Coordinates of N, CA and C and ligand atoms in Angstrom, one line a residue:
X1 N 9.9 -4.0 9.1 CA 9.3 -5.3 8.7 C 9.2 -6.1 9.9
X2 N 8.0 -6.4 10.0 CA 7.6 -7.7 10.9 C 7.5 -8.9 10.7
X3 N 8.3 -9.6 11.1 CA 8.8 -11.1 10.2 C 7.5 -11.9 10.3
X4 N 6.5 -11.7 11.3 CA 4.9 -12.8 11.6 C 4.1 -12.1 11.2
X5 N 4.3 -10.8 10.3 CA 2.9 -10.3 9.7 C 3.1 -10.0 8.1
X6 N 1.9 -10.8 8.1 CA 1.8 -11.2 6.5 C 1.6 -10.0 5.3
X7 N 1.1 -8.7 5.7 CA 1.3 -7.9 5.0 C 2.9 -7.4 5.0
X8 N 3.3 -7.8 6.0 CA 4.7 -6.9 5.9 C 5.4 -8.1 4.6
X9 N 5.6 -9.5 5.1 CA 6.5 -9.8 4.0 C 5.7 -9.9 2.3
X10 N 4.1 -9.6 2.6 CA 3.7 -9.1 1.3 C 4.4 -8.2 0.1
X11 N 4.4 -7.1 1.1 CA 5.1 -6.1 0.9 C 6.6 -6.1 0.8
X12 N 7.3 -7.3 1.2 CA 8.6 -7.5 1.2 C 9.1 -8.2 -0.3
X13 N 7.7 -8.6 -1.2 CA 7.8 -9.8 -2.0 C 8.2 -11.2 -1.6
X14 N 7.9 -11.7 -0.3 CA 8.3 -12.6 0.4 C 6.8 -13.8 0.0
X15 N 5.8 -13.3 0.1 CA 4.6 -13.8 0.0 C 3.7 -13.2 -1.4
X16 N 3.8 -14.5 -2.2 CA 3.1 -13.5 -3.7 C 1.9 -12.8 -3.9
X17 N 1.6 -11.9 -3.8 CA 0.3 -11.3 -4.2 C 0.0 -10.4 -5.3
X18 N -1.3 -10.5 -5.8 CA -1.4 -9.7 -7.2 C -1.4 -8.6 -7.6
X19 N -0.2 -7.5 -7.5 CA 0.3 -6.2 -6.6 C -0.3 -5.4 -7.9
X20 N -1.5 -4.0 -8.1 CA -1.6 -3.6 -8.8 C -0.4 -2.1 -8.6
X21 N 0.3 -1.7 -7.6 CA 1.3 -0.6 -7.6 C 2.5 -0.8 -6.6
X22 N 3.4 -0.2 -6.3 CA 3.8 -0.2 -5.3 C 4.8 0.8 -5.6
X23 N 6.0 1.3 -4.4 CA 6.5 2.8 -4.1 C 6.9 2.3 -2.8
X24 N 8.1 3.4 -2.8 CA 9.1 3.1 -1.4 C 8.6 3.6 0.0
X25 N 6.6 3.2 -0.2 CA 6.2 4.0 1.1 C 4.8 2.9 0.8
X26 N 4.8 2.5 -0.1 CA 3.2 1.7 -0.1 C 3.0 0.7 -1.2
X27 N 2.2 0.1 -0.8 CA 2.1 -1.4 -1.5 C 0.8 -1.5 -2.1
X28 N 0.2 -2.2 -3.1 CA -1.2 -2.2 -3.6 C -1.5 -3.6 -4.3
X29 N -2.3 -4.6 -3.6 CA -2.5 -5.7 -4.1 C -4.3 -6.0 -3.8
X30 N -4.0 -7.0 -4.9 CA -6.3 -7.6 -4.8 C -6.3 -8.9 -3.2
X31 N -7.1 -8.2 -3.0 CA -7.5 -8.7 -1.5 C -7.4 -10.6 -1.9
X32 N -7.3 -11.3 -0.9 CA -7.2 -12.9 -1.3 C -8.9 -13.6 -1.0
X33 N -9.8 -12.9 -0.6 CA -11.3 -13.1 -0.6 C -11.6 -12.0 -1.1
X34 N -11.5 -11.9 -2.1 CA -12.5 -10.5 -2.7 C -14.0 -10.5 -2.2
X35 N -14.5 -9.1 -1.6 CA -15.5 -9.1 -1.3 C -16.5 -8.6 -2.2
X36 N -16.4 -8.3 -3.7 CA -16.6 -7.2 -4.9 C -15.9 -7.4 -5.7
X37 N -16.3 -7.4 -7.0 CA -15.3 -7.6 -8.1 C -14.1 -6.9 -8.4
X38 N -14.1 -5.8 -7.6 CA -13.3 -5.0 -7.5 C -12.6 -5.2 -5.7
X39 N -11.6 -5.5 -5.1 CA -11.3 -5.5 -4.4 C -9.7 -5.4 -3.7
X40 N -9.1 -4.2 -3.5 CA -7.8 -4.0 -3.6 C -7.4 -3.3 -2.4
X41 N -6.2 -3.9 -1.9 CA -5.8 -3.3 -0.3 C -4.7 -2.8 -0.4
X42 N -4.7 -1.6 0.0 CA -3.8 -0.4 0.2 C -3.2 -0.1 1.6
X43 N -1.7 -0.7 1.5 CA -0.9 -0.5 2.7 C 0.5 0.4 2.7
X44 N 0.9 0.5 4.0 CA 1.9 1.3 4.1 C 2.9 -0.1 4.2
X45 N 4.4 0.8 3.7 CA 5.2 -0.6 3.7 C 5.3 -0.8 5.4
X46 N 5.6 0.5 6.3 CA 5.7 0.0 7.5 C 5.0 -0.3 8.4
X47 N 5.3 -0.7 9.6 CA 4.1 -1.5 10.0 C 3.4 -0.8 10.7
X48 N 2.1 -1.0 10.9 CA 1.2 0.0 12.2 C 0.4 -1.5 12.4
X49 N 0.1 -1.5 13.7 CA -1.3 -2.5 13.4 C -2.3 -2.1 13.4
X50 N -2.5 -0.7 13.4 CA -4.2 -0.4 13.5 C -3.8 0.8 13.7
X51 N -5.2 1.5 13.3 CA -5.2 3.4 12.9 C -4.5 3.5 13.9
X52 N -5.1 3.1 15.3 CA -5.0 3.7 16.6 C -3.1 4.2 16.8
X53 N -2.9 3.1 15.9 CA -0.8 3.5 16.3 C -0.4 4.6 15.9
X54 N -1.0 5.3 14.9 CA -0.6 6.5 13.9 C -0.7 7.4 14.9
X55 N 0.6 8.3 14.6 CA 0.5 9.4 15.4 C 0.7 11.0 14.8
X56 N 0.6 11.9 14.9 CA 0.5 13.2 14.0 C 2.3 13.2 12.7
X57 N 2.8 12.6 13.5 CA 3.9 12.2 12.1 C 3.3 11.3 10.8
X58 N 1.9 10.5 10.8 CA 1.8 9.6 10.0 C 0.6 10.3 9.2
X59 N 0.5 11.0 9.5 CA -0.6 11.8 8.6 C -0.6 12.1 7.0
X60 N 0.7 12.6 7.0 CA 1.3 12.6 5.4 C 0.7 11.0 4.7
X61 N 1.7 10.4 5.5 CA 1.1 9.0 5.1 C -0.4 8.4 4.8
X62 N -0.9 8.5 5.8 CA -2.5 8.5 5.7 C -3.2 8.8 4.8
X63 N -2.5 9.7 4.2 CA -3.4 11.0 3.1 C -3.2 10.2 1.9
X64 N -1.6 9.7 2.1 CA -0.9 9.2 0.7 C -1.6 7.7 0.7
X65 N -1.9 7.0 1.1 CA -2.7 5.7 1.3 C -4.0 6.1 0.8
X66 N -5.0 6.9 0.9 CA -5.8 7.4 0.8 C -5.9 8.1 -0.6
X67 N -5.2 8.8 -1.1 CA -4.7 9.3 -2.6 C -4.9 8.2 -3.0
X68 N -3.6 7.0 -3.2 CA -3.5 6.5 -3.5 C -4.0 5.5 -4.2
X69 N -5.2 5.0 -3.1 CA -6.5 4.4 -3.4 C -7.5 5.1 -4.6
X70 N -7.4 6.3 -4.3 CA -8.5 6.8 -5.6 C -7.7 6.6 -6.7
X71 N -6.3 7.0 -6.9 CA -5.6 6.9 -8.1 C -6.2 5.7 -8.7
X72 N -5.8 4.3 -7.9 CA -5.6 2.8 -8.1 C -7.7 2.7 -8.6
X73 N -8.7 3.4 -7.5 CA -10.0 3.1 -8.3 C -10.1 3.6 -9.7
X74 N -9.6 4.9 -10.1 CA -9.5 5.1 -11.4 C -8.7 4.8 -12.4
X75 N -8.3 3.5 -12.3 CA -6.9 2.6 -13.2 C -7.9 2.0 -13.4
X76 N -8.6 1.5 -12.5 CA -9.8 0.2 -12.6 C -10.9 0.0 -13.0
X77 N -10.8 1.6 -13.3 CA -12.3 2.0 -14.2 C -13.9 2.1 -13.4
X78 N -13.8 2.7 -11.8 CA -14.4 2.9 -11.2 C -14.9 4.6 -11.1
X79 N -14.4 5.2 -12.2 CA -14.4 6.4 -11.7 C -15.7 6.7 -11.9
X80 N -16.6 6.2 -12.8 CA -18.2 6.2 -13.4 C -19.2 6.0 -12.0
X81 N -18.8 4.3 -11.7 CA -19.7 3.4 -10.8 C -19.7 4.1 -9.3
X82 N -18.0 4.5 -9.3 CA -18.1 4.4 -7.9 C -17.3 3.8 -6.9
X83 N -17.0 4.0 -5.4 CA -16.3 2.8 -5.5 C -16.2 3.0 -3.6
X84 N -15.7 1.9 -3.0 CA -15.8 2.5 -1.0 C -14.9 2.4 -0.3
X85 N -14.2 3.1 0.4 CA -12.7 2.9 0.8 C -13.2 2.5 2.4
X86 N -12.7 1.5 3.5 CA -12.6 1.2 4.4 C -11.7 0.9 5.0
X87 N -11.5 1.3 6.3 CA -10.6 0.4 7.1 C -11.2 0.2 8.8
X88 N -11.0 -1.1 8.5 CA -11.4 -1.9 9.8 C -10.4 -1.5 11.1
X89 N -11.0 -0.9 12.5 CA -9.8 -1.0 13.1 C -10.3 -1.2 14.2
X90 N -9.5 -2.8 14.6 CA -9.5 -3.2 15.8 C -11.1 -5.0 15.4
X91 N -10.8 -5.6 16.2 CA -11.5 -7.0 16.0 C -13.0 -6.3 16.2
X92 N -13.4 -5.8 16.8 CA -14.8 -5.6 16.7 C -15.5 -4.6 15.6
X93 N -14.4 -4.0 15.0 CA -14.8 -3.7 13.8 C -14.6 -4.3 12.5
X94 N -14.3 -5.5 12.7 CA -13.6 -6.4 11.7 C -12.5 -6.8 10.9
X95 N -11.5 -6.3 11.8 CA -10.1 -6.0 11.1 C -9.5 -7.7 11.7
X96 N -9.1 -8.2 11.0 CA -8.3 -9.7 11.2 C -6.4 -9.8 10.8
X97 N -6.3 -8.9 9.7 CA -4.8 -8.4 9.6 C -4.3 -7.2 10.4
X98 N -3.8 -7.4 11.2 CA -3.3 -6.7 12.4 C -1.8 -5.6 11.8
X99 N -2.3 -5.0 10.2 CA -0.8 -4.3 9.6 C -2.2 -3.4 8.8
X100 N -2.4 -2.1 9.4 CA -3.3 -1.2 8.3 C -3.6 -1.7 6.9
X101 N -4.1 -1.2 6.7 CA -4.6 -1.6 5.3 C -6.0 -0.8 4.9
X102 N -6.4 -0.2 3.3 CA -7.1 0.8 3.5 C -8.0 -0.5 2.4
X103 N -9.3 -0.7 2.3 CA -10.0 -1.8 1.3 C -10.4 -0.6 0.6
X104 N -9.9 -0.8 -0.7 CA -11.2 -0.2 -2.3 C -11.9 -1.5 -2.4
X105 N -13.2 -1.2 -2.7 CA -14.4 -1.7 -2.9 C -15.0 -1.3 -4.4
X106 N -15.0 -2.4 -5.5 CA -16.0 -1.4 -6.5 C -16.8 -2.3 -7.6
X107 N -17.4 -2.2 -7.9 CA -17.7 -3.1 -9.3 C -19.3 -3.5 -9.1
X108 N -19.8 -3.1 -7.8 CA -21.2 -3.6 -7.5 C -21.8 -2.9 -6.7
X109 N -23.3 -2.4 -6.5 CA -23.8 -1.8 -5.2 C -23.4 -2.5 -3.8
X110 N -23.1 -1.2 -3.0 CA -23.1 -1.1 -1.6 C -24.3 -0.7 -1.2
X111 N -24.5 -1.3 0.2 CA -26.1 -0.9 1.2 C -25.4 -0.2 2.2
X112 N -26.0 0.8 2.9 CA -25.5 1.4 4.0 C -26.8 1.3 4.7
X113 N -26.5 1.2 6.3 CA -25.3 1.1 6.6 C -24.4 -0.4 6.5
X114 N -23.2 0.1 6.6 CA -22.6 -1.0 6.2 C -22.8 -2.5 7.5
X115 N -22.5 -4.1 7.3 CA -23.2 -5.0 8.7 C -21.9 -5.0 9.3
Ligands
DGP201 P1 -9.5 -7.0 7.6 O1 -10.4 -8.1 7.9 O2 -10.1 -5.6 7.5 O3 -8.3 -7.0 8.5 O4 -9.0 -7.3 6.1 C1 -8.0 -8.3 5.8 C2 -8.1 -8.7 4.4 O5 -6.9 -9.3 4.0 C3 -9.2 -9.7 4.1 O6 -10.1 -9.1 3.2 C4 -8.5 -10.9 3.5 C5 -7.2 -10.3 3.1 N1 -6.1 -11.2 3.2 C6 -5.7 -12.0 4.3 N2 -4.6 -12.7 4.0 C7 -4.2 -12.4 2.8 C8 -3.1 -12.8 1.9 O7 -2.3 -13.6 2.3 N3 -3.1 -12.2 0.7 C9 -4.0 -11.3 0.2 N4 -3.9 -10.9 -1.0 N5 -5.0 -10.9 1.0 C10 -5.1 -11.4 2.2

């Protein structure tokens, strides 16, 4: 836990968020600017700040983040429409929370490429 990063005491229950899952390895809450009607961020409880940290030990993890997310789009009834998993890494690709996090996206068309 990183006491100045907001997903971590998210994940701590320190900071309320609208958690649709969580597990002694990952957390699952609706983004606080939804970009989509559907919009849900999938984290690890521990901290990384960016893909770049993960190292061949985190892969398991990765995968499970990534599971995870499809599970959580098919709870939400995306499994029909569709739905877009992202993760921003690093400020020039638009990442602003500096603790991973994987975005489900669903409920409305996507343009590719993405801006
Ligand atoms: P990114 O820009 O890829 O790092 O995405 C960060 C996302 O986190 C952004 O969509 C807004 C969301 N966010 C930031 N602070 C909070 C918060 O306190 N609670 C929740 N639920 N979401 C947050």
């Amino acid at each position: 836990m990183t006491q100045d990063c907001i997903f971590c005491r998210i994940a701590a229950g320190d900071i309320p968020a609208r958690k649709v899952y969580e597990d002694d390895a990952i957390v699952a809450f609706h983004d606080l600017e939804p970009q989509a009607p559907v919009h849900v961020l999938i984290i690890p409880r521990r901290h990384l700040s960016t893909l770049l940290e993960a190292s061949a030990d985190d892969a398991k993890l990765l995968g499970a983040l990534q599971f995870r997310a499809i599970e959580i789009a098919r709870e939400l009834g995306l499994e029909s429409s569709g739905f877009r998993l992202v993760t921003n890494c690093l400020a020039g690709a638009g990442q602003s929370v500096f603790h991973i996090h994987l975005h489900l996206l669903g409920g409305r068309k996507f343009s590719w490429p993405p801006g």
